[in-house]
Amino acid sequence: MFALQFDGLNRQGELRPDSQAIEALINLAETRFLPVFQQQLACFNATQSTEQTNHADDADNKKSYQLQWLTKQQLLSHVEKIEAKHLIYLGKVEQQPFFSYRLQSPSASLIANQNTEWLGLRQLFKQLEPQQAYLANVAIAIEHWHNTHQHCGYCGQPTFAQDSGFVRTCSNKDCAKQHFPRTDAAVICAITYQDQILLGRQANWPENRWSVIAGFVEPGESLEQAVAREALEEAGVTVNNIKYFASQPWPFPQSLMVGFTAEAQNEQITLKDQELEQARWFSREEVNNLVQQQKLLLPFRYSISRALVENWRNSGY
Ligand SMILES: [Zn+2]
């Protein structure tokens, strides 16, 4: 339905602390390794060999890339040795194990390879197949966490990676706190009033771009409370009948978008905080007409925000 959805990865969390089991996986012929360096992924430019899909609203699709999965031998041609502290066990898809490998410096041999380009997830995820986009997402999200948790938040001493990349432990023996990958929850909500939907736009968005209401969950808050607060803060709208819709990992850098629908109790809109430049109600007919005239740019096609709008356009509520 939307990007970064894939149900086929068995993360095998129980294997992560088992160094013998991980070593055995590393040595399997079918195992593949994805080099990651500073939030970028090693890719092949496959533009010549792959026909394009025509997503008119995705400018990134002019080029086609594939992730550069390496065999163990190929990885060893780029690094002196495979070190456990740089290895992240992503899991297996069917019977094939996948790791990412956090390069500590740009591998000269990889960079010299004319077919290799280093790309961020934003450039990639719209055009990769679901399985590949999902694995890239996990690899990038965990690398970001490693990059930003090099020191212990309790005592300030350096941390080191454990458990196949899913734990960082403080090197100060008097502290020894364990740190785990974090995910920031954000809510996103299609708010309706009778047959209209509430869309807003931020001042720095492209002209004619509108989307549904969204915001981060605050400490101590339930998801439903976050929806109600954001609706009130951003548009002065009181909502009820808040219902869960779906969720989408959003690793820019480490969010989880949790989607809802809700009904407004008042039609009057008041921009209370300054997050939105404009917010107003749109009827289905108006959305259809404006989209057709290209005077309304909805969120990009694989986002949960777009899915929320399309769900409303296609339903009777
Ligand atoms: Zn510490």
Short mmCIF file of C-alpha atoms and ligand atoms in Angstrom, two decimals:
data_model
loop_
_atom_site.label_atom_id
_atom_site.label_comp_id
_atom_site.label_asym_id
_atom_site.label_seq_id
_atom_site.Cartn_x
_atom_site.Cartn_y
_atom_site.Cartn_z
CA MET A 1 0.00 0.00 0.00
CA PHE A 2 2.78 2.42 0.91
CA ALA A 3 6.55 2.38 1.13
CA LEU A 4 8.68 0.55 3.68
CA GLN A 5 6.10 -2.17 4.22
CA PHE A 6 7.48 -5.70 3.98
CA ASP A 7 6.51 -8.68 6.10
CA GLY A 8 9.15 -11.16 4.97
CA LEU A 9 12.09 -10.28 7.23
CA ASN A 10 12.65 -12.72 10.10
CA ARG A 11 14.83 -10.61 12.39
CA GLN A 12 15.87 -13.59 14.51
CA GLY A 13 16.53 -11.39 17.54
CA GLU A 14 17.34 -14.48 19.60
CA LEU A 15 20.50 -15.07 17.52
CA ARG A 16 21.98 -11.59 18.00
CA PRO A 17 23.92 -12.33 21.24
CA ASP A 18 24.98 -15.78 19.98
CA SER A 19 28.39 -15.13 18.41
CA GLN A 20 28.78 -18.74 17.23
CA ALA A 21 25.43 -18.70 15.44
CA ILE A 22 26.26 -15.32 13.87
CA GLU A 23 29.68 -16.60 12.77
CA ALA A 24 27.98 -19.57 11.11
CA LEU A 25 25.63 -17.19 9.26
CA ILE A 26 28.57 -15.03 8.14
CA ASN A 27 30.15 -18.09 6.55
CA LEU A 28 27.13 -19.28 4.59
CA ALA A 29 27.59 -18.97 0.83
CA GLU A 30 24.20 -17.31 0.35
CA THR A 31 24.74 -14.60 3.02
CA ARG A 32 24.96 -11.01 1.76
CA PHE A 33 26.46 -7.85 3.27
CA LEU A 34 25.41 -4.26 2.57
CA PRO A 35 28.11 -1.59 3.13
CA VAL A 36 26.80 1.51 4.93
CA PHE A 37 28.81 4.67 5.44
CA GLN A 38 27.58 7.86 7.07
CA GLN A 39 23.91 7.30 6.23
CA GLN A 40 24.65 6.28 2.70
CA LEU A 41 24.36 2.91 0.99
CA ALA A 42 26.59 1.40 -1.67
CA CYS A 43 24.54 1.09 -4.84
CA PHE A 44 24.86 0.04 -8.45
CA ASN A 45 23.55 2.40 -11.06
CA ALA A 46 21.28 0.05 -12.97
CA THR A 47 19.66 2.69 -15.16
CA GLN A 48 20.71 1.15 -18.46
CA SER A 49 19.62 -2.34 -17.61
CA THR A 50 16.33 -1.66 -15.83
CA GLU A 51 13.18 -0.24 -17.38
CA GLN A 52 11.76 2.66 -15.47
CA THR A 53 8.47 2.67 -13.70
CA ASN A 54 6.64 5.85 -14.50
CA HIS A 55 5.89 7.66 -11.30
CA ALA A 56 5.24 11.13 -12.57
CA ASP A 57 5.52 12.68 -9.12
CA ASP A 58 8.85 11.06 -8.25
CA ALA A 59 11.67 12.97 -9.87
CA ASP A 60 14.19 10.57 -8.32
CA ASN A 61 13.02 7.84 -10.65
CA LYS A 62 14.95 9.15 -13.60
CA LYS A 63 17.75 6.87 -12.44
CA SER A 64 17.47 3.33 -11.26
CA TYR A 65 19.66 1.91 -8.51
CA GLN A 66 20.14 -1.43 -6.84
CA LEU A 67 21.70 -2.01 -3.46
CA GLN A 68 25.21 -3.39 -3.67
CA TRP A 69 24.95 -6.61 -1.66
CA LEU A 70 28.35 -8.27 -1.28
CA THR A 71 29.41 -11.82 -0.60
CA LYS A 72 31.76 -12.39 2.32
CA GLN A 73 34.71 -12.58 -0.10
CA GLN A 74 33.69 -9.37 -1.82
CA LEU A 75 33.38 -7.59 1.52
CA LEU A 76 36.83 -8.88 2.51
CA SER A 77 38.27 -7.30 -0.62
CA HIS A 78 37.20 -3.91 0.78
CA VAL A 79 37.96 -4.30 4.51
CA GLU A 80 40.94 -5.91 6.26
CA LYS A 81 38.72 -8.17 8.32
CA ILE A 82 35.06 -8.46 9.18
CA GLU A 83 34.72 -7.08 12.70
CA ALA A 84 31.73 -8.00 14.84
CA LYS A 85 31.46 -4.45 16.20
CA HIS A 86 30.74 -3.09 12.73
CA LEU A 87 28.33 -5.84 11.75
CA ILE A 88 24.55 -5.58 12.03
CA TYR A 89 22.47 -8.71 11.61
CA LEU A 90 19.34 -7.54 9.82
CA GLY A 91 17.75 -11.01 9.69
CA LYS A 92 16.83 -13.48 7.02
CA VAL A 93 14.37 -13.42 4.16
CA GLU A 94 13.24 -16.97 3.48
CA GLN A 95 16.56 -18.79 4.00
CA GLN A 96 18.93 -15.98 3.03
CA PRO A 97 20.71 -14.05 5.83
CA PHE A 98 21.37 -10.32 5.40
CA PHE A 99 23.86 -8.16 7.27
CA SER A 100 24.78 -4.52 6.96
CA TYR A 101 28.36 -3.48 7.60
CA ARG A 102 29.25 -0.08 9.03
CA LEU A 103 32.33 1.09 7.19
CA GLN A 104 34.52 3.32 9.35
CA SER A 105 36.01 5.16 6.41
CA PRO A 106 35.04 5.31 2.78
CA SER A 107 36.50 2.14 1.36
CA ALA A 108 38.92 3.24 -1.35
CA SER A 109 38.30 0.11 -3.37
CA LEU A 110 34.53 0.53 -3.21
CA ILE A 111 34.77 4.19 -4.13
CA ALA A 112 37.10 3.43 -7.00
CA ASN A 113 34.56 1.02 -8.43
CA GLN A 114 32.99 3.00 -11.24
CA ASN A 115 29.70 1.23 -10.83
CA THR A 116 29.33 2.18 -7.18
CA GLU A 117 27.44 5.23 -6.04
CA TRP A 118 26.78 6.16 -2.42
CA LEU A 119 23.19 7.22 -1.92
CA GLY A 120 20.96 8.18 0.99
CA LEU A 121 17.68 6.47 1.67
CA ARG A 122 15.62 9.44 0.49
CA GLN A 123 17.03 9.02 -3.00
CA LEU A 124 16.49 5.28 -2.96
CA PHE A 125 13.45 4.09 -1.12
CA LYS A 126 10.82 5.21 -3.61
CA GLN A 127 12.31 3.12 -6.39
CA LEU A 128 13.63 0.02 -4.63
CA GLU A 129 11.51 -3.11 -4.43
CA PRO A 130 9.69 -3.45 -1.07
CA GLN A 131 12.11 -6.03 0.33
CA GLN A 132 15.16 -4.00 -0.65
CA ALA A 133 13.69 -0.71 0.59
CA TYR A 134 12.81 -2.33 3.90
CA LEU A 135 16.30 -3.79 4.44
CA ALA A 136 17.88 -0.47 3.45
CA ASN A 137 15.61 1.28 5.94
CA VAL A 138 16.65 -1.02 8.81
CA ALA A 139 20.35 -0.68 7.90
CA ILE A 140 20.18 3.13 7.74
CA ALA A 141 18.09 3.52 10.89
CA ILE A 142 20.46 1.38 12.97
CA GLU A 143 23.56 3.03 11.53
CA HIS A 144 22.12 6.41 12.48
CA TRP A 145 21.60 5.18 16.04
CA HIS A 146 25.22 3.94 16.24
CA ASN A 147 26.52 7.22 14.86
CA THR A 148 24.61 9.26 17.42
CA HIS A 149 25.18 7.01 20.47
CA GLN A 150 28.96 6.73 20.54
CA HIS A 151 28.92 8.00 24.14
CA CYS A 152 26.90 6.93 27.14
CA GLY A 153 24.02 9.29 27.96
CA TYR A 154 24.47 8.55 31.69
CA CYS A 155 28.21 9.06 32.25
CA GLY A 156 29.59 10.36 28.95
CA GLN A 157 32.13 7.57 28.42
CA PRO A 158 32.44 5.78 25.05
CA THR A 159 30.04 2.95 24.24
CA PHE A 160 30.74 -0.17 22.20
CA ALA A 161 28.49 -2.28 19.96
CA GLN A 162 27.22 -5.69 21.02
CA ASP A 163 24.56 -8.22 20.06
CA SER A 164 25.04 -7.96 16.30
CA GLY A 165 24.59 -4.21 16.37
CA PHE A 166 21.42 -4.01 18.48
CA VAL A 167 22.98 -2.99 21.79
CA ARG A 168 25.61 -0.42 22.74
CA THR A 169 27.17 -0.86 26.17
CA CYS A 170 28.98 1.76 28.21
CA SER A 171 32.72 1.09 28.50
CA ASN A 172 32.82 2.56 32.02
CA LYS A 173 32.64 -0.55 34.22
CA ASP A 174 31.08 1.41 37.07
CA CYS A 175 28.27 2.40 34.74
CA ALA A 176 27.98 -0.41 32.15
CA LYS A 177 24.57 0.85 31.03
CA GLN A 178 23.15 -0.82 27.95
CA HIS A 179 21.62 1.35 25.25
CA PHE A 180 19.10 0.11 22.67
CA PRO A 181 18.07 1.45 19.25
CA ARG A 182 15.40 4.08 19.64
CA THR A 183 12.37 4.94 17.55
CA ASP A 184 10.51 8.25 17.85
CA ALA A 185 6.73 7.95 17.63
CA ALA A 186 4.84 10.50 15.58
CA VAL A 187 1.12 10.62 14.85
CA ILE A 188 -0.46 11.53 11.54
CA CYS A 189 -4.19 11.94 11.18
CA ALA A 190 -6.88 12.41 8.55
CA ILE A 191 -9.34 14.72 10.31
CA THR A 192 -12.73 15.02 8.70
CA TYR A 193 -15.73 17.26 9.22
CA GLN A 194 -18.83 15.87 7.55
CA ASP A 195 -17.64 15.22 3.97
CA GLN A 196 -14.52 17.40 4.17
CA ILE A 197 -10.90 16.66 5.09
CA LEU A 198 -8.53 18.99 6.94
CA LEU A 199 -5.31 19.69 5.05
CA GLY A 200 -2.55 22.06 6.02
CA ARG A 201 0.65 23.34 4.54
CA GLN A 202 3.94 24.50 6.01
CA ALA A 203 5.57 27.68 4.76
CA ASN A 204 8.66 25.88 3.44
CA TRP A 205 6.77 23.31 1.36
CA PRO A 206 6.59 23.48 -2.45
CA GLU A 207 3.76 25.54 -3.83
CA ASN A 208 0.36 23.78 -3.72
CA ARG A 209 1.63 20.98 -1.45
CA TRP A 210 -0.90 20.10 1.25
CA SER A 211 -1.02 17.25 3.74
CA VAL A 212 -2.79 15.92 6.79
CA ILE A 213 -1.99 16.93 10.38
CA ALA A 214 1.07 15.33 12.01
CA GLY A 215 3.39 15.74 14.96
CA PHE A 216 5.62 13.98 17.46
CA VAL A 217 4.27 12.22 20.51
CA GLU A 218 5.35 13.92 23.73
CA PRO A 219 6.58 12.15 26.88
CA GLY A 220 3.75 10.76 28.97
CA GLU A 221 1.22 11.02 26.16
CA SER A 222 -0.88 8.30 24.53
CA LEU A 223 -1.06 8.22 20.73
CA GLU A 224 -4.71 9.32 20.82
CA GLN A 225 -3.84 12.22 23.12
CA ALA A 226 -1.09 13.26 20.71
CA VAL A 227 -3.61 13.28 17.83
CA ALA A 228 -6.04 15.41 19.85
CA ARG A 229 -3.31 17.84 20.95
CA GLU A 230 -1.82 18.27 17.47
CA ALA A 231 -5.28 18.87 15.97
CA LEU A 232 -5.93 21.55 18.58
CA GLU A 233 -2.46 23.15 18.39
CA GLU A 234 -2.11 23.18 14.62
CA ALA A 235 -5.69 23.93 13.58
CA GLY A 236 -7.74 24.75 16.67
CA VAL A 237 -9.91 21.71 15.99
CA THR A 238 -11.32 19.45 18.71
CA VAL A 239 -11.51 15.82 17.56
CA ASN A 240 -13.14 12.62 18.71
CA ASN A 241 -13.75 9.13 17.33
CA ILE A 242 -9.97 8.70 16.90
CA LYS A 243 -9.30 5.38 15.14
CA TYR A 244 -6.05 3.62 14.29
CA PHE A 245 -5.38 3.34 10.56
CA ALA A 246 -1.87 1.92 9.94
CA SER A 247 1.77 2.74 10.66
CA GLN A 248 4.84 3.43 8.55
CA PRO A 249 8.49 3.40 9.64
CA TRP A 250 9.96 6.74 8.65
CA PRO A 251 13.73 6.59 9.14
CA PHE A 252 14.41 10.30 8.58
CA PRO A 253 16.09 9.80 10.86
CA GLN A 254 14.27 7.48 13.26
CA SER A 255 10.51 7.97 13.34
CA LEU A 256 7.53 5.71 13.28
CA MET A 257 4.48 7.38 11.77
CA VAL A 258 1.31 6.08 13.41
CA GLY A 259 -1.72 6.90 11.29
CA PHE A 260 -5.23 7.68 12.55
CA THR A 261 -8.57 8.97 11.37
CA ALA A 262 -10.61 11.33 13.54
CA GLU A 263 -13.74 13.50 13.38
CA ALA A 264 -13.69 17.21 14.11
CA GLN A 265 -16.29 18.68 16.46
CA ASN A 266 -15.94 22.20 15.10
CA GLU A 267 -15.54 23.56 11.59
CA GLN A 268 -13.81 26.78 12.69
CA ILE A 269 -10.04 26.59 12.10
CA THR A 270 -7.56 28.58 14.21
CA LEU A 271 -3.81 28.28 13.61
CA LYS A 272 -2.71 28.26 17.24
CA ASP A 273 0.96 27.36 16.87
CA GLN A 274 2.96 28.55 13.90
CA GLU A 275 3.71 25.12 12.45
CA LEU A 276 1.24 25.48 9.60
CA GLU A 277 1.08 28.46 7.30
CA GLN A 278 -2.44 27.54 6.20
CA ALA A 279 -5.03 24.93 7.04
CA ARG A 280 -8.50 24.47 5.63
CA TRP A 281 -11.22 22.01 4.73
CA PHE A 282 -11.40 20.37 1.31
CA SER A 283 -14.35 18.43 -0.11
CA ARG A 284 -13.76 15.32 -2.21
CA GLU A 285 -14.94 17.13 -5.31
CA GLU A 286 -12.54 19.99 -4.64
CA VAL A 287 -9.61 17.62 -4.05
CA ASN A 288 -10.40 15.74 -7.25
CA ASN A 289 -10.68 18.93 -9.30
CA LEU A 290 -7.58 20.59 -7.86
CA VAL A 291 -5.47 17.44 -8.27
CA GLN A 292 -6.61 17.14 -11.86
CA GLN A 293 -5.66 20.78 -12.52
CA GLN A 294 -2.34 20.22 -10.70
CA LYS A 295 -3.26 22.97 -8.28
CA LEU A 296 -3.10 20.58 -5.34
CA LEU A 297 -0.06 18.41 -4.75
CA LEU A 298 -0.87 15.59 -2.39
CA PRO A 299 1.89 13.88 -0.35
CA PHE A 300 4.02 11.52 -2.41
CA ARG A 301 2.36 8.30 -3.44
CA TYR A 302 4.03 5.84 -1.05
CA SER A 303 3.60 7.84 2.15
CA ILE A 304 1.10 7.04 4.87
CA SER A 305 -0.13 10.63 4.61
CA ARG A 306 -1.10 9.98 0.99
CA ALA A 307 -2.69 6.67 1.97
CA LEU A 308 -4.80 8.49 4.56
CA VAL A 309 -6.00 11.00 1.95
CA GLU A 310 -6.71 8.27 -0.61
CA ASN A 311 -8.54 6.21 2.00
CA TRP A 312 -10.81 9.21 2.63
CA ARG A 313 -11.26 9.93 -1.10
CA ASN A 314 -12.31 6.32 -1.70
CA SER A 315 -14.56 5.88 1.29
CA GLY A 316 -17.94 7.19 2.30
CA TYR A 317 -17.06 8.68 5.67
ZN ZN B 1 27.98 5.08 31.13
#
